Structures are given as structure tokens and as C-alpha cells.
XYZ file of C-alpha atoms in Angstrom:
246
model
C -9.386 8.491 16.934
C -8.893 8.735 13.160
C -7.964 11.198 11.049
C -8.877 10.879 7.362
C -10.833 12.304 4.786
C -12.424 11.729 1.259
C -13.394 13.818 -1.750
C -15.323 12.070 -5.093
C -13.949 12.254 -8.173
C -16.393 13.698 -10.723
C -14.365 15.944 -11.721
C -10.315 15.076 -11.628
C -7.921 12.284 -10.520
C -6.071 13.920 -8.197
C -4.269 11.052 -7.028
C -3.225 9.909 -10.699
C -0.888 11.603 -12.721
C -0.611 11.523 -15.845
C 2.699 12.116 -17.317
C 4.785 9.642 -15.425
C 4.235 5.996 -14.318
C 4.757 5.125 -10.776
C 5.293 2.515 -10.752
C 8.097 0.629 -11.643
C 9.085 -2.059 -13.934
C 5.755 -3.163 -14.783
C 3.782 -1.672 -18.566
C 0.110 -0.326 -17.028
C -2.620 0.746 -18.541
C -2.829 4.939 -17.457
C -5.730 5.368 -15.770
C -7.018 7.574 -18.747
C -7.806 4.461 -20.385
C -10.023 3.166 -17.151
C -12.347 5.537 -17.329
C -13.207 5.861 -21.191
C -17.503 3.513 -21.342
C -17.274 3.558 -17.928
C -19.648 6.042 -16.560
C -19.204 4.344 -13.049
C -15.151 4.513 -12.425
C -16.532 8.607 -12.315
C -17.751 7.278 -9.108
C -14.996 6.399 -7.047
C -13.824 8.538 -4.440
C -10.432 10.132 -3.602
C -9.935 8.122 0.271
C -6.837 8.945 3.097
C -6.058 8.608 6.157
C -3.465 10.466 8.489
C -3.121 8.331 11.631
C -3.087 5.610 9.004
C -0.317 7.269 6.088
C -1.313 7.161 2.782
C -3.717 8.042 0.602
C -5.950 6.242 -2.104
C -8.147 5.670 -4.409
C -11.964 3.207 -3.802
C -14.891 3.173 -5.384
C -16.424 3.883 -2.494
C -15.888 4.606 0.722
C -14.406 1.316 2.005
C -14.719 -0.626 5.435
C -12.545 -0.765 8.424
C -11.303 -3.954 10.121
C -9.013 -4.309 12.801
C -7.094 -7.190 12.550
C -3.947 -8.563 14.100
C -0.983 -9.079 12.119
C 1.923 -12.193 12.481
C 5.003 -11.018 11.486
C 7.699 -13.848 10.491
C 8.753 -13.660 14.062
C 5.776 -14.019 15.598
C 5.166 -10.761 16.941
C 0.976 -10.448 16.508
C 1.470 -6.522 15.098
C -1.868 -4.120 14.876
C -2.882 -4.122 11.459
C -6.098 -2.313 10.211
C -7.504 -3.988 7.020
C -9.258 -0.445 4.094
C -11.658 -3.164 1.740
C -14.289 -1.825 -0.972
C -15.806 -4.723 -3.620
C -17.035 -2.613 -6.813
C -19.690 -5.090 -8.301
C -16.786 -8.201 -9.028
C -13.907 -6.595 -8.575
C -12.422 -6.654 -4.333
C -10.089 -3.314 -3.365
C -7.939 -3.553 0.024
C -5.467 -1.746 1.641
C -3.992 -2.944 4.761
C -1.861 -1.143 7.010
C 0.707 -2.944 9.957
C 2.387 -1.319 11.838
C 5.739 -2.290 12.945
C 6.379 0.221 14.848
C 6.445 -1.240 17.918
C 7.822 -4.454 17.403
C 10.315 -4.551 19.898
C 8.428 -3.945 22.773
C 5.331 -7.075 21.201
C 8.995 -9.399 19.882
C 9.933 -9.045 24.505
C 6.145 -10.309 24.347
C 6.615 -13.035 22.314
C 9.798 -14.536 24.657
C 7.551 -13.505 27.641
C 4.464 -16.507 25.128
C 6.374 -18.481 24.653
C 10.160 -19.033 26.840
C 11.981 -18.524 23.341
C 15.293 -16.477 23.442
C 14.752 -12.811 21.867
C 17.983 -12.436 19.678
C 19.912 -8.894 18.736
C 18.981 -8.948 15.117
C 14.998 -10.299 15.299
C 14.390 -6.562 14.910
C 15.647 -5.766 12.169
C 15.131 -8.841 10.578
C 11.288 -8.395 11.341
C 11.510 -4.858 10.039
C 13.519 -5.501 6.439
C 12.007 -8.437 5.893
C 8.852 -7.807 6.136
C 7.674 -6.788 2.119
C 9.749 -10.580 1.584
C 7.144 -13.009 4.142
C 4.409 -10.234 2.775
C 4.914 -11.232 -0.104
C 5.836 -14.633 0.704
C 2.745 -14.917 2.480
C -0.114 -13.803 -0.834
C 2.724 -16.855 -2.614
C 0.563 -19.562 -0.566
C -3.318 -18.976 -1.534
C -1.935 -20.640 -4.702
C -2.939 -19.385 -8.443
C 0.447 -18.767 -11.268
C 2.186 -16.199 -10.851
C 2.801 -13.898 -14.038
C 4.676 -11.197 -12.749
C 7.481 -11.182 -9.748
C 9.534 -8.597 -8.752
C 10.928 -5.332 -7.218
C 8.746 -1.612 -7.382
C 8.129 1.285 -6.157
C 6.290 4.316 -5.180
C 7.226 7.454 -5.488
C 10.335 5.569 -5.347
C 9.519 3.933 -2.199
C 10.559 0.712 -3.088
C 8.466 -2.689 -1.691
C 8.185 -6.030 -4.276
C 4.417 -6.492 -6.441
C 2.980 -9.730 -7.670
C 0.583 -10.850 -10.580
C -1.729 -13.103 -10.311
C -4.227 -15.663 -11.897
C -6.002 -17.652 -9.704
C -7.434 -20.623 -9.765
C -11.095 -19.396 -11.001
C -9.446 -17.254 -13.348
C -9.590 -13.887 -11.372
C -6.166 -11.247 -12.006
C -4.952 -10.648 -8.486
C -2.485 -7.396 -8.702
C -0.425 -6.843 -4.964
C 1.525 -3.816 -4.150
C 3.417 -4.478 -0.808
C 5.474 -1.409 0.359
C 7.315 -0.645 4.063
C 7.892 2.929 4.363
C 8.296 4.348 8.376
C 7.952 0.885 9.337
C 4.108 1.101 8.320
C 3.719 -1.983 6.156
C 1.122 -1.224 3.475
C -0.325 -4.429 0.971
C -2.513 -3.260 -2.094
C -4.635 -5.561 -3.591
C -7.074 -5.562 -6.105
C -8.912 -9.137 -7.135
C -11.170 -9.048 -10.772
C -12.147 -11.479 -12.836
C -10.376 -12.925 -15.746
C -11.457 -10.623 -18.050
C -11.198 -6.846 -17.110
C -8.696 -4.398 -17.659
C -6.164 -3.752 -15.597
C -7.048 -2.186 -11.730
C -4.523 0.740 -13.006
C -7.373 3.311 -10.921
C -6.323 1.853 -7.764
C -3.569 0.211 -8.506
C -1.255 3.333 -9.489
C -3.271 5.819 -7.179
C -1.161 4.755 -3.639
C -0.049 7.459 -2.186
C 2.090 7.103 1.516
C 2.087 10.233 3.594
C 3.851 11.806 6.100
C 2.934 12.787 9.883
C 1.336 16.032 8.103
C -1.190 14.533 5.539
C 1.531 14.936 2.728
C 2.911 12.962 0.581
C 6.046 11.870 0.792
C 8.361 11.456 -2.568
C 11.795 10.655 -2.749
C 14.893 10.024 -5.625
C 17.346 7.092 -6.162
C 21.345 8.898 -6.775
C 24.410 6.221 -6.111
C 27.287 8.162 -4.210
C 30.837 7.398 -4.376
C 31.362 4.568 -3.263
C 28.640 2.526 -5.325
C 25.181 1.726 -2.828
C 22.472 3.448 -3.776
C 20.665 6.729 -1.729
C 17.688 8.322 -1.949
C 16.489 12.084 -0.714
C 13.218 13.027 -0.064
C 11.908 15.614 -2.848
C 8.753 17.405 -3.490
C 5.650 15.025 -5.210
C 4.711 16.165 -8.408
C 1.432 14.625 -7.434
C -0.448 17.367 -5.614
C -4.029 17.389 -4.356
C -6.410 19.028 -7.185
C -8.492 22.643 -6.331
C -8.260 23.336 -2.179
C -6.921 20.555 0.220
C -9.658 18.451 1.411
C -11.555 18.561 4.268
C -10.357 16.048 7.085
C -13.013 14.890 8.897
C -12.808 12.879 12.480
C -14.160 9.296 12.195
C -13.652 6.856 15.791
C -11.996 3.452 15.846
């Protein structure tokens, strides 16, 4: 069973903060600019899934597909792809579950006869962002932005690609609690950047609360982080969750 909630964004955009830019270094346009002159933007829904611990704005309720994701170290990981289409624009969030990687790597060694190494497990998890970004680059197109980024101080990576058909793809990749999140939007070349989707991704904890951190540098010069309350809250009353089966 999956516990999800969804809400129509007719009156508010609760997942997008108007007073802070959450994705570092990329000059994205605030979501309000995407609403002007676009009545269809009001039909977007705020979608949250407590099983995969994320929330995001979609143009409509997404379709869900369960897949097997092959990790860099060839573990066969369970994953779900959430997709929604609006006209010529395509939006997706892929969530890869790395929580059982140790067992799955052991199964790989049994399956292939390879020797399991001590560093396979941490290497597979810690390298998951870089490996996902590498796979996306292999699709082709011109990479126009390729750099570190964060959502709510959850470190990750961001890519922007101009594809051979002149569409543009915007990708954010983030890892939290052994779950890899790949948020991807592909829009026509003449379209505005998909800020209503791109800036709305939220990682949730087991209770459905938004996860947010703050960075600090300790006395040894190491960058550390502490969890803090998110400044972006749900609008109105908390949405009522509904249960859907797999």
C-alpha cells in the first residue's frame, strides 16, 4: 500500500517559496512569472507520496511505473517513475531505493560469481548522484549547465541540456536517506524554464514533514549540516492522505 496526498493548486502554490531561491547557482525565474497569462497553470496539483517520501507540483496526477534500476555496481534496485504530460512538455520524478543495497549487491556477487568488496556498498550509494548524471549526459544533446546544487540544503547535482530536437531538459538529482531522486522536465525550446515543477520538489521524512537543513563550517573547516524547520509550509490545512494500492 502507498500513502499519498494530492491537492489542486487553484488558489496557492504552497510548495514554492516566494522569498528564497532554493536551487543554488542557477538563475531560475520565480514561479509567479510562469502563472501570468497561463490559465492552465492553475490546474496543477500538489502531489505527495509518503512511501517514496517526496512532494512535487505536477500538471496532473502522475502515472506510476515500477522499474528495476541498475546501479553503478550493478545492483538491481527497486525504483518508481512518476510521470505527467502537458501538451509537449514532459515531467517525471524517479525515486530509486538504495536502502537494501547491501543485500542486492550480495545477490549480484552470487549471480555473477564476482567477489564482493568492502567499498562496493558505500561507493554505490555515495556515487549514485554522479552515476545518474553520467547516464543522463550519455543521451546526447548540448549540456549547457552542469554543476552542484541543493534542494533545502540536501546536496545534489543539476543539469540543463539542449536536445537534438531543440527541446530543453532540466534535471535535478538528489540523495537523502538512501533514496535517490531524479526530477526531470523536458519542454519545447521556445518555452519558459519549468519553474513550477523544478522548484517545487520537497523531500519528506517518515511523518510526511518537509526535510530541510542548514549548512555550517566546524572548527576543522568541515562543512556540516543540521536539520531545521522548513520555512515553506503547506497552505491551509494539511492535505488529507488517501491510500492507493501498488
